[in-house]
Coordinates of C-alpha atoms in Angstrom, one line a residue:
Chain A
M1 CA -31.8 1.2 -16.3
E2 CA -31.6 4.5 -17.9
D3 CA -31.5 6.1 -14.3
R4 CA -29.1 4.0 -13.4
V5 CA -26.7 4.9 -16.7
K6 CA -27.5 8.4 -15.7
R7 CA -26.8 8.3 -11.9
I8 CA -23.5 6.0 -13.3
E9 CA -22.3 9.0 -15.8
K10 CA -23.1 12.0 -12.1
A11 CA -20.5 9.7 -10.2
L12 CA -18.1 9.3 -12.9
D13 CA -17.7 13.0 -13.5
H14 CA -17.9 13.8 -9.6
F15 CA -14.9 11.4 -9.3
L16 CA -12.6 13.4 -12.5
P17 CA -13.8 16.6 -12.5
E18 CA -13.0 19.4 -14.9
R19 CA -9.3 21.6 -13.8
K20 CA -9.9 24.4 -15.4
G21 CA -7.0 26.8 -15.3
S22 CA -4.9 24.2 -14.3
L23 CA -1.6 24.1 -16.5
S24 CA -2.2 20.2 -16.7
E25 CA -6.0 20.7 -17.6
T26 CA -5.2 19.1 -20.9
V27 CA -4.4 15.7 -19.7
T28 CA -8.0 15.3 -17.2
D29 CA -9.8 16.9 -20.3
A30 CA -8.6 13.7 -23.1
M31 CA -9.7 11.4 -20.0
R32 CA -13.0 13.1 -19.6
Y33 CA -13.5 13.2 -23.1
S34 CA -13.1 9.8 -23.4
L35 CA -14.6 9.1 -19.9
L36 CA -17.7 10.8 -20.4
N37 CA -18.3 9.7 -24.3
G38 CA -21.7 8.0 -23.7
G39 CA -20.7 4.4 -23.2
K40 CA -23.3 1.8 -22.5
R41 CA -21.8 1.6 -19.2
V42 CA -22.0 -2.4 -19.0
R43 CA -19.6 -2.7 -16.3
A44 CA -20.8 -0.1 -14.2
V45 CA -24.1 -1.7 -14.5
L46 CA -23.2 -5.1 -13.2
T47 CA -21.1 -3.5 -10.6
L48 CA -24.6 -2.1 -9.2
A49 CA -26.2 -5.1 -9.7
F50 CA -24.2 -7.6 -8.0
C51 CA -23.5 -4.9 -5.2
E52 CA -27.3 -5.1 -4.9
L53 CA -27.9 -8.7 -5.7
C54 CA -25.6 -9.8 -2.0
G55 CA -27.9 -6.9 -0.3
G56 CA -25.3 -3.9 -0.7
D57 CA -26.7 -0.4 -2.0
E58 CA -26.0 1.7 -4.9
D59 CA -23.6 3.6 -2.9
M60 CA -21.4 1.1 -1.7
A61 CA -21.0 0.1 -5.4
M62 CA -20.4 3.1 -7.6
P63 CA -17.1 3.9 -6.5
F64 CA -15.6 0.5 -7.7
A65 CA -18.3 0.9 -10.6
C66 CA -16.4 4.2 -11.9
A67 CA -13.4 2.4 -11.4
V68 CA -13.9 -0.4 -13.5
E69 CA -15.4 2.7 -16.4
M70 CA -12.0 3.7 -15.9
V71 CA -10.0 0.8 -17.0
H72 CA -12.1 0.2 -19.5
A73 CA -12.1 3.7 -21.1
Y74 CA -8.1 3.4 -20.6
S75 CA -8.5 0.3 -22.4
L76 CA -9.7 1.9 -25.7
I77 CA -8.0 4.7 -25.9
H78 CA -4.5 2.9 -26.0
D79 CA -5.7 0.0 -27.8
D80 CA -6.5 2.9 -30.9
L81 CA -2.9 4.4 -31.2
P82 CA -1.4 3.9 -33.8
C83 CA 0.6 1.1 -32.6
M84 CA -2.0 -1.2 -31.8
D85 CA -5.1 -1.3 -33.6
N86 CA -5.1 2.3 -35.0
D87 CA -8.7 3.5 -35.2
D88 CA -9.7 6.8 -35.9
M89 CA -13.4 6.7 -34.7
R90 CA -14.7 5.4 -31.7
R91 CA -18.3 5.6 -30.8
G92 CA -18.9 7.8 -33.3
K93 CA -15.8 10.3 -32.5
P94 CA -12.5 10.9 -33.3
S95 CA -10.5 8.9 -31.1
N96 CA -8.9 9.9 -28.7
H97 CA -4.9 10.5 -30.2
K98 CA -7.3 11.8 -33.3
F99 CA -8.4 15.0 -31.0
Y100 CA -5.8 15.2 -28.6
G101 CA -2.4 13.6 -30.7
E102 CA -1.0 10.6 -29.2
N103 CA 1.5 12.2 -26.9
Y104 CA -1.8 13.6 -25.2
A105 CA -4.1 10.2 -25.5
L106 CA -0.8 8.0 -23.8
L107 CA -1.0 10.2 -21.1
A108 CA -4.9 10.1 -20.8
G109 CA -4.7 6.1 -20.7
D110 CA -2.2 6.6 -17.8
G111 CA -4.1 8.9 -15.9
L112 CA -6.8 6.8 -16.4
L113 CA -5.7 3.2 -15.0
T114 CA -4.3 5.1 -12.4
K115 CA -7.8 6.9 -11.2
A116 CA -9.2 3.9 -11.4
F117 CA -7.0 2.8 -8.3
E118 CA -7.7 6.1 -6.8
T119 CA -11.1 5.9 -7.4
A120 CA -10.9 2.5 -5.4
L121 CA -9.0 3.4 -2.7
S122 CA -10.8 6.9 -2.8
S123 CA -12.6 8.4 0.6
E124 CA -16.4 7.7 -0.9
A125 CA -14.9 3.7 -1.3
F126 CA -13.7 4.0 2.7
R127 CA -16.5 5.8 4.3
N128 CA -19.2 3.4 2.3
V129 CA -17.4 0.4 2.6
G130 CA -14.4 0.4 4.7
M131 CA -11.0 0.3 3.8
E132 CA -10.7 -4.0 4.1
R133 CA -13.4 -4.3 1.1
A134 CA -12.1 -1.2 -1.1
A135 CA -8.5 -2.7 -0.8
Y136 CA -9.6 -6.2 -1.5
A137 CA -11.9 -4.7 -4.9
A138 CA -9.2 -2.6 -6.0
A139 CA -6.4 -6.1 -5.4
V140 CA -8.8 -7.7 -7.9
L141 CA -9.1 -5.3 -10.1
A142 CA -5.1 -4.6 -10.4
R143 CA -5.4 -8.8 -10.8
C144 CA -8.1 -9.0 -13.6
A145 CA -6.3 -5.7 -15.5
G146 CA -2.9 -6.6 -15.4
E147 CA -0.7 -9.4 -17.4
H148 CA -2.7 -12.4 -16.1
G149 CA -5.7 -10.4 -17.4
M150 CA -6.6 -7.3 -19.8
V151 CA -3.0 -6.7 -20.8
G152 CA -2.2 -10.4 -20.9
G153 CA -5.0 -10.5 -23.5
Q154 CA -3.9 -7.6 -25.5
C155 CA -0.6 -9.5 -25.1
I156 CA -1.7 -12.9 -26.9
D157 CA -3.7 -10.7 -29.9
L158 CA -0.3 -9.1 -30.7
A159 CA 1.5 -12.7 -30.8
T160 CA -0.5 -14.6 -32.6
E161 CA -1.8 -11.6 -34.9
N162 CA -0.4 -12.9 -38.0
R163 CA -0.8 -16.9 -37.5
T164 CA -4.3 -19.0 -37.2
V165 CA -5.0 -19.3 -33.9
S166 CA -6.8 -22.5 -32.4
L167 CA -9.9 -22.1 -30.8
D168 CA -8.8 -22.8 -27.4
E169 CA -6.0 -19.9 -28.2
L170 CA -8.9 -17.5 -28.8
C171 CA -10.5 -18.3 -25.9
E172 CA -7.6 -17.6 -23.7
K173 CA -7.1 -14.2 -25.7
D174 CA -10.7 -12.9 -25.3
T175 CA -10.5 -14.3 -21.1
G176 CA -8.0 -11.5 -20.6
K177 CA -9.0 -9.1 -23.2
T178 CA -12.6 -8.7 -22.2
A179 CA -13.9 -10.9 -19.9
N180 CA -11.3 -10.4 -17.5
L181 CA -12.9 -6.8 -16.9
I182 CA -16.2 -7.8 -16.2
M183 CA -14.6 -10.1 -13.8
A184 CA -13.3 -7.5 -12.1
A185 CA -16.9 -5.5 -12.2
C186 CA -18.8 -8.7 -11.0
M187 CA -16.0 -9.6 -8.4
M188 CA -16.2 -5.7 -6.7
G189 CA -20.1 -5.4 -6.5
C190 CA -19.8 -8.5 -3.9
I191 CA -16.9 -7.6 -2.2
A192 CA -18.0 -3.8 -1.5
A193 CA -21.5 -6.0 -0.5
G194 CA -19.5 -7.9 1.6
A195 CA -20.3 -11.6 -0.1
N196 CA -19.0 -14.3 0.9
E197 CA -16.1 -16.2 -1.3
T198 CA -18.6 -18.4 -2.6
Q199 CA -20.7 -16.0 -4.1
I200 CA -17.6 -13.7 -5.2
N201 CA -16.8 -17.2 -7.2
A202 CA -19.8 -17.3 -8.9
A203 CA -20.1 -13.8 -10.1
K204 CA -16.9 -14.3 -11.4
E205 CA -17.9 -17.6 -13.3
Y206 CA -20.8 -15.2 -14.3
A207 CA -18.5 -12.7 -15.8
L208 CA -16.2 -15.1 -17.4
H209 CA -19.0 -16.6 -19.4
I210 CA -20.9 -13.4 -20.1
G211 CA -17.6 -12.0 -21.5
L212 CA -16.9 -14.6 -24.1
A213 CA -20.6 -14.7 -25.0
F214 CA -19.8 -10.3 -25.6
Q215 CA -16.8 -11.0 -27.4
I216 CA -17.9 -13.5 -29.3
R217 CA -21.3 -11.5 -30.3
D218 CA -18.9 -8.7 -30.9
D219 CA -17.1 -10.6 -33.8
I220 CA -20.4 -11.8 -35.1
L221 CA -21.3 -7.7 -35.5
D222 CA -18.7 -7.2 -37.1
V223 CA -19.7 -9.2 -40.0
T224 CA -23.3 -9.1 -39.4
G225 CA -24.2 -5.5 -38.1
D226 CA -24.6 -1.9 -38.7
A227 CA -21.8 0.5 -38.8
K228 CA -23.9 3.3 -37.8
E229 CA -26.0 1.4 -35.0
L230 CA -22.5 0.4 -33.3
G231 CA -21.1 3.6 -33.7
K232 CA -17.7 2.1 -35.1
N233 CA -16.5 0.2 -38.5
I234 CA -17.5 -3.2 -39.3
G235 CA -16.0 -5.3 -41.3
V236 CA -12.2 -4.5 -39.5
D237 CA -11.0 -8.4 -38.6
A238 CA -11.7 -9.6 -42.3
Q239 CA -10.2 -6.7 -43.5
N240 CA -7.4 -7.2 -40.9
A241 CA -7.2 -10.9 -41.6
R242 CA -7.6 -11.9 -38.1
C243 CA -8.8 -15.0 -36.8
T244 CA -12.4 -14.3 -35.0
Y245 CA -15.0 -17.1 -34.0
V246 CA -16.4 -16.3 -36.8
S247 CA -13.6 -17.0 -39.4
I248 CA -12.7 -20.5 -37.7
L249 CA -16.7 -21.6 -36.8
G250 CA -18.9 -19.3 -39.0
V251 CA -21.7 -16.8 -38.1
E252 CA -24.2 -19.8 -36.8
K253 CA -22.3 -22.1 -34.9
A254 CA -20.6 -19.1 -33.4
Q255 CA -23.8 -17.8 -32.2
A256 CA -24.4 -21.4 -30.4
L257 CA -21.8 -20.7 -28.4
V258 CA -22.7 -17.5 -27.7
D259 CA -26.0 -19.0 -26.2
E260 CA -24.0 -22.3 -24.8
H261 CA -22.0 -19.4 -22.6
T262 CA -25.2 -17.7 -21.3
E263 CA -26.4 -20.5 -20.1
K264 CA -23.6 -21.1 -18.1
A265 CA -23.8 -17.1 -16.6
L266 CA -27.8 -18.2 -15.7
H267 CA -26.3 -21.2 -14.2
A268 CA -24.0 -19.5 -12.2
L269 CA -26.6 -17.0 -11.1
D270 CA -28.1 -20.1 -8.6
A271 CA -25.4 -19.4 -6.4
F272 CA -28.0 -16.1 -4.8
D273 CA -30.5 -16.7 -3.0
A274 CA -31.7 -13.0 -3.7
D275 CA -34.1 -12.2 -6.9
S276 CA -31.6 -12.4 -9.9
T277 CA -33.8 -11.5 -12.7
F278 CA -32.0 -8.2 -13.6
L279 CA -28.6 -10.2 -14.5
H280 CA -30.5 -13.5 -15.9
E281 CA -31.9 -11.0 -18.7
F282 CA -29.0 -9.1 -19.0
A283 CA -27.3 -12.1 -20.2
E284 CA -29.9 -13.0 -22.3
K285 CA -29.9 -9.6 -23.7
L286 CA -26.3 -9.6 -24.5
A287 CA -26.3 -12.7 -26.5
T288 CA -28.7 -11.0 -28.9
R289 CA -27.5 -7.1 -28.7
S290 CA -27.3 -5.7 -32.0
K291 CA -24.8 -2.7 -30.7
Chain B
M1 CA 23.2 0.0 1.1
E2 CA 24.3 -2.5 -1.5
D3 CA 23.0 -5.1 0.6
R4 CA 19.3 -3.3 0.7
V5 CA 19.7 -2.8 -3.0
K6 CA 20.2 -6.5 -3.6
R7 CA 17.0 -7.5 -1.4
I8 CA 14.9 -4.6 -3.4
E9 CA 16.0 -6.7 -7.1
K10 CA 15.2 -9.9 -5.5
A11 CA 12.1 -9.1 -4.7
L12 CA 11.0 -7.2 -7.8
D13 CA 11.9 -10.8 -9.1
H14 CA 9.6 -11.9 -6.8
F15 CA 6.7 -10.1 -7.6
L16 CA 7.0 -10.0 -11.1
P17 CA 8.0 -13.5 -12.2
E18 CA 8.9 -14.6 -15.8
R19 CA 6.0 -16.4 -17.2
K20 CA 7.9 -19.3 -20.0
G21 CA 5.2 -20.9 -22.0
S22 CA 2.5 -18.5 -21.6
L23 CA 0.8 -17.1 -24.8
S24 CA 1.8 -13.5 -23.2
E25 CA 4.8 -14.5 -21.5
T26 CA 6.3 -11.3 -24.3
V27 CA 4.8 -8.6 -22.0
T28 CA 6.2 -9.9 -18.8
D29 CA 9.1 -10.2 -20.4
A30 CA 9.3 -6.5 -21.3
M31 CA 8.4 -5.7 -18.1
R32 CA 10.8 -7.2 -16.4
Y33 CA 12.9 -6.1 -19.1
S34 CA 12.9 -2.3 -17.6
L35 CA 12.3 -3.1 -14.2
L36 CA 15.3 -5.4 -13.6
N37 CA 17.5 -3.2 -15.8
G38 CA 19.6 -2.1 -12.7
G39 CA 18.3 1.4 -11.6
K40 CA 19.4 3.2 -8.5
R41 CA 16.4 2.1 -6.8
V42 CA 15.9 5.6 -5.2
R43 CA 12.9 5.5 -4.8
A44 CA 12.3 2.2 -2.9
V45 CA 15.4 2.7 -0.6
L46 CA 13.4 5.9 0.5
T47 CA 10.4 3.7 1.2
L48 CA 12.9 1.4 3.3
A49 CA 14.3 4.0 4.8
F50 CA 11.1 5.8 5.7
C51 CA 9.4 3.1 7.6
E52 CA 12.4 2.0 9.2
L53 CA 12.5 5.4 10.1
C54 CA 8.5 5.1 11.7
G55 CA 9.8 1.2 14.1
G56 CA 8.5 -0.7 10.9
D57 CA 10.8 -3.5 9.0
E58 CA 12.1 -4.1 5.8
D59 CA 9.1 -6.4 5.2
M60 CA 6.6 -4.1 6.0
A61 CA 7.9 -2.1 3.5
M62 CA 9.0 -4.1 0.1
P63 CA 5.7 -4.2 -1.1
F64 CA 5.8 -0.9 -1.3
A65 CA 9.4 0.1 -2.0
C66 CA 8.4 -2.6 -5.2
A67 CA 5.3 -1.1 -6.5
V68 CA 7.1 2.6 -6.7
E69 CA 9.9 0.9 -8.6
M70 CA 7.2 -0.1 -11.2
V71 CA 5.7 2.7 -11.5
H72 CA 8.8 4.9 -11.8
A73 CA 9.6 1.7 -14.8
Y74 CA 6.6 2.1 -16.5
S75 CA 6.9 6.1 -16.9
L76 CA 10.0 5.7 -18.4
I77 CA 9.3 3.4 -20.7
H78 CA 6.6 5.6 -22.0
D79 CA 8.8 8.4 -22.0
D80 CA 11.0 7.0 -24.0
L81 CA 8.0 6.3 -26.5
P82 CA 8.5 8.2 -30.3
C83 CA 5.8 10.2 -29.3
M84 CA 7.0 11.4 -26.0
D85 CA 10.6 11.9 -25.7
N86 CA 11.5 9.7 -28.8
D87 CA 14.8 8.3 -26.5
D88 CA 16.3 5.1 -27.9
M89 CA 18.6 4.1 -25.6
R90 CA 17.8 3.7 -21.7
R91 CA 21.1 2.8 -19.1
G92 CA 22.9 2.1 -21.4
K93 CA 20.3 -0.2 -23.2
P94 CA 17.7 -0.1 -25.9
S95 CA 14.6 1.7 -24.6
N96 CA 12.0 -0.5 -24.4
H97 CA 10.5 0.0 -27.8
K98 CA 13.7 0.1 -29.4
F99 CA 14.1 -3.9 -28.0
Y100 CA 10.4 -4.9 -28.2
G101 CA 8.7 -2.5 -30.7
E102 CA 6.3 0.3 -29.7
N103 CA 3.0 -2.3 -29.1
Y104 CA 4.9 -3.9 -26.6
A105 CA 6.2 -1.0 -24.7
L106 CA 3.2 0.3 -24.6
L107 CA 2.0 -2.8 -23.0
A108 CA 4.6 -3.3 -20.4
G109 CA 4.2 0.7 -19.4
D110 CA 0.3 -0.3 -18.8
G111 CA 1.4 -4.0 -17.3
L112 CA 3.8 -1.9 -14.8
L113 CA 1.7 0.6 -13.7
T114 CA -1.2 -2.1 -13.1
K115 CA 1.1 -4.4 -11.8
A116 CA 2.5 -1.5 -9.0
F117 CA -0.9 -2.2 -7.4
E118 CA -1.5 -5.5 -7.8
T119 CA 1.8 -5.6 -5.6
A120 CA 0.7 -3.0 -2.5
L121 CA -2.4 -4.8 -2.5
S122 CA -0.3 -8.4 -2.5
S123 CA -1.1 -10.8 0.3
E124 CA 2.1 -10.4 0.9
A125 CA 1.4 -6.5 2.0
F126 CA -2.0 -7.4 3.8
R127 CA -0.5 -9.8 5.5
N128 CA 2.9 -7.7 6.5
V129 CA 0.8 -4.3 7.0
G130 CA -2.6 -5.2 7.2
M131 CA -5.3 -4.3 4.5
E132 CA -5.7 -1.0 5.8
R133 CA -2.6 0.4 5.9
A134 CA -1.9 -1.2 2.8
A135 CA -4.9 0.8 0.7
Y136 CA -3.8 3.6 2.7
A137 CA -0.5 3.4 0.8
A138 CA -2.0 2.2 -2.5
A139 CA -4.2 5.3 -2.2
V140 CA -1.7 7.4 -2.0
L141 CA 0.5 6.1 -4.2
A142 CA -2.4 6.5 -6.9
R143 CA -2.9 10.1 -6.2
C144 CA 1.0 10.8 -7.0
A145 CA 1.3 8.9 -9.7
G146 CA -2.2 10.3 -11.7
E147 CA -3.2 13.5 -13.4
H148 CA -2.8 15.6 -10.1
G149 CA 0.8 14.2 -10.1
M150 CA 3.4 12.4 -12.5
V151 CA 1.2 12.3 -15.2
G152 CA -0.1 16.2 -14.5
G153 CA 3.6 16.8 -14.5
Q154 CA 4.1 15.3 -17.7
C155 CA 1.3 17.0 -19.4
I156 CA 2.9 20.2 -17.9
D157 CA 5.8 19.2 -20.3
L158 CA 3.9 18.7 -23.0
A159 CA 1.8 22.1 -22.6
T160 CA 4.9 24.1 -22.2
E161 CA 7.6 23.1 -24.7
N162 CA 7.4 24.9 -27.2
R163 CA 7.4 28.4 -25.1
T164 CA 9.4 29.8 -22.2
V165 CA 8.0 28.7 -18.7
S166 CA 9.1 30.6 -15.7
L167 CA 10.8 29.6 -12.8
D168 CA 7.3 28.7 -10.5
E169 CA 5.7 27.0 -13.8
L170 CA 9.3 24.3 -13.7
C171 CA 8.8 23.6 -10.4
E172 CA 4.8 22.3 -10.4
K173 CA 5.7 20.8 -14.4
D174 CA 8.8 18.6 -11.8
T175 CA 6.9 18.3 -8.7
G176 CA 5.0 17.1 -10.5
K177 CA 7.1 14.9 -12.4
T178 CA 10.2 14.0 -10.4
A179 CA 8.9 15.0 -6.9
N180 CA 5.2 13.5 -6.5
L181 CA 6.0 9.9 -7.2
I182 CA 9.2 10.1 -4.2
M183 CA 6.7 11.7 -2.0
A184 CA 4.7 8.4 -2.5
A185 CA 7.6 6.4 -1.6
C186 CA 8.3 8.4 1.4
M187 CA 4.6 8.7 2.7
M188 CA 4.1 4.8 2.2
G189 CA 7.2 3.7 4.0
C190 CA 5.9 5.8 6.9
I191 CA 1.9 4.3 6.1
A192 CA 3.4 0.7 6.1
A193 CA 5.3 1.1 9.6
G194 CA 1.8 3.0 11.3
A195 CA 3.5 7.0 11.4
N196 CA 1.3 9.4 12.1
E197 CA 0.0 12.1 10.4
T198 CA 2.5 14.4 11.5
Q199 CA 5.1 11.7 10.6
I200 CA 3.3 11.4 6.9
N201 CA 3.9 15.3 6.3
A202 CA 7.2 15.3 6.9
A203 CA 8.4 12.9 5.0
K204 CA 6.0 14.4 2.0
E205 CA 8.1 17.7 2.8
Y206 CA 11.5 15.3 2.8
A207 CA 10.4 14.3 -0.5
L208 CA 9.6 17.1 -2.4
H209 CA 12.7 18.9 -1.6
I210 CA 14.6 15.7 -2.5
G211 CA 12.8 15.2 -5.3
L212 CA 13.3 19.0 -6.7
A213 CA 16.8 18.8 -5.4
F214 CA 17.5 15.7 -7.5
Q215 CA 15.6 16.9 -10.7
I216 CA 17.5 20.9 -10.6
R217 CA 20.8 18.1 -10.3
D218 CA 19.6 16.3 -13.1
D219 CA 19.5 19.7 -15.5
I220 CA 22.9 20.5 -14.1
L221 CA 24.3 17.0 -15.0
D222 CA 22.7 17.1 -18.9
V223 CA 25.1 20.1 -19.5
T224 CA 28.4 18.8 -16.8
G225 CA 27.5 15.3 -16.5
D226 CA 29.2 12.4 -18.4
A227 CA 27.4 10.3 -20.9
K228 CA 28.8 7.1 -20.1
E229 CA 28.6 7.3 -16.3
L230 CA 24.7 8.6 -16.8
G231 CA 23.8 5.8 -18.8
K232 CA 22.3 8.3 -21.4
N233 CA 23.0 11.0 -24.0
I234 CA 23.8 14.4 -22.6
G235 CA 22.6 17.8 -23.8
V236 CA 19.1 16.7 -24.6
D237 CA 18.1 19.4 -23.3
A238 CA 19.8 22.3 -25.2
Q239 CA 19.1 20.2 -28.2
N240 CA 15.7 20.3 -27.5
A241 CA 15.8 23.9 -26.7
R242 CA 13.7 22.9 -23.4
C243 CA 13.6 25.6 -21.2
T244 CA 15.4 23.9 -17.8
Y245 CA 16.6 25.1 -14.3
V246 CA 20.3 25.5 -15.7
S247 CA 18.7 27.3 -19.0
I248 CA 16.6 30.1 -16.5
L249 CA 19.4 30.4 -13.7
G250 CA 22.5 29.1 -14.9
V251 CA 24.5 26.4 -13.7
E252 CA 25.8 28.1 -10.6
K253 CA 22.4 29.6 -9.5
A254 CA 20.4 26.5 -10.4
Q255 CA 23.3 24.3 -7.8
A256 CA 22.7 26.9 -5.1
L257 CA 18.8 26.0 -5.2
V258 CA 19.8 22.2 -4.7
D259 CA 21.4 23.0 -1.8
E260 CA 18.8 25.3 -0.5
H261 CA 15.8 22.6 -0.9
T262 CA 18.1 20.0 0.6
E263 CA 18.5 22.2 3.6
K264 CA 14.7 22.3 3.1
A265 CA 14.4 18.1 3.5
L266 CA 17.1 18.2 5.9
H267 CA 14.5 20.3 8.2
A268 CA 11.9 18.5 7.9
L269 CA 13.5 15.2 9.6
D270 CA 13.3 16.9 12.8
A271 CA 10.2 15.5 12.8
F272 CA 11.2 12.2 13.6
D273 CA 13.0 11.1 17.5
A274 CA 14.5 8.4 15.5
D275 CA 18.4 8.9 14.0
S276 CA 17.9 9.9 10.7
T277 CA 21.3 10.1 9.5
F278 CA 21.0 7.9 6.6
L279 CA 18.4 9.8 4.9
H280 CA 20.3 13.2 6.1
E281 CA 23.3 11.8 4.0
F282 CA 20.9 10.6 1.3
A283 CA 19.9 13.8 0.5
E284 CA 23.3 15.2 0.8
K285 CA 24.6 13.1 -1.8
L286 CA 22.0 13.5 -4.4
A287 CA 23.0 16.9 -4.3
T288 CA 26.1 16.5 -5.4
R289 CA 25.9 13.4 -7.5
S290 CA 27.4 12.6 -11.0
K291 CA 25.4 9.9 -12.3

């Protein structure tokens, strides 16, 4: 796992190299500041794991693993901006706009989102999986990241922030905000390996449920977690009077829901013949994570 | 030409339909507000024209024509934000953030950029030109829109805004900010039609020169133009003490440079055997446009 993350970091650095001496080097620096900031690489690891599960190798999956991390990094930069969550800190460091200013942070997010598609449609991607699979994978990424997916989830967040929301609405919001990008990660891994539609759909199902489990666990950690360990402020949801799984269900029932989604995710893995121990353990670990 | 623009508008509406009743309908509304705002559709028309010039038909080009308009619309929304140009008006209407608020405008821009790739990699695109051409075209769009292209140009704009810039630096900035997206428009038209590399490169050359001519003409119109006709405030460059082609060269020499770029653009059309009258006249009209 540690080696895998190291190879992902190396690939991210490869796909987004510095451009020292260029008149526009600052935006690349700002993009790299957030992209290479030591995230957990949950999404990229899932892309690699599903590709392997479907008989593909790491080279086939890597451009898509990096693309999904780029989309994730862009979403965090824009989400931290003053007009959104107005967060000053991210992973124990100043957030992008605190370090580079709002204008560069805006561009860095735009640049990373664009770079994600450049990477998924790069000559490496074309060479390793062919243009057809790359096109299919990039189309899935776009669908999951856009107004039907992650951007849509962000919008629901804004549209519901000053009112009580139902559990269903919360689920729809987090499916958009969180689960959709994890879906893209898992599905792209399968697509890179040339998996069939049944497998791609099973990966989507797994992703939906670990995505929701991840987000519910996030809400729990905002109450029970440790700011230092998490690398971000806690109590933010309560401070902003946000409706969360915890505010609706309480910590205990919220954790039961995490466990329920985890069970469903594990069930989805039955669609694969190959050994899915890693993804099995991954889902179980997410359900009890403390950071 | 008028019919062509009508068909582009219809296709844009088709690729980005309303989502009334959805919890996240507002972001789609905000995206449509800027996308369907009666722009000139210069870029989309170029995609269609180059596709036709290379023997393709309108259906083949349309997803890419729409994609490039989506990227253009996103760039205007983000460019108008308070942390960038802080423009209240766009095409005679309140800019996106003035109408929807900064948070929705940010998301609308993100959504449009994402939608551009969804559209270029849509089932329509795959059906009309095949997945390989769609992948190639979308890769070109990403490259031209990203930190080596449009986002890079925006960064140069920020990096040089409080100092004197040379003519070369200005050219590099505008190649990024303006010409790159026009390059994508023209190249994608060729790619959709299955053109060869010589033709794709000639389209890129044409686009570079009309792009620069377009931008230089824009600087001229900011001094000599009519606010009502243009649908935006004039004198903005001088007000912000921006270095422009006009501030460096004066209006007359700036127009001479427009004409020089137009000549080079026309020369690039020699690479095509088919009748390029439309693109010839298009370049000449841009050089003397008043809106």
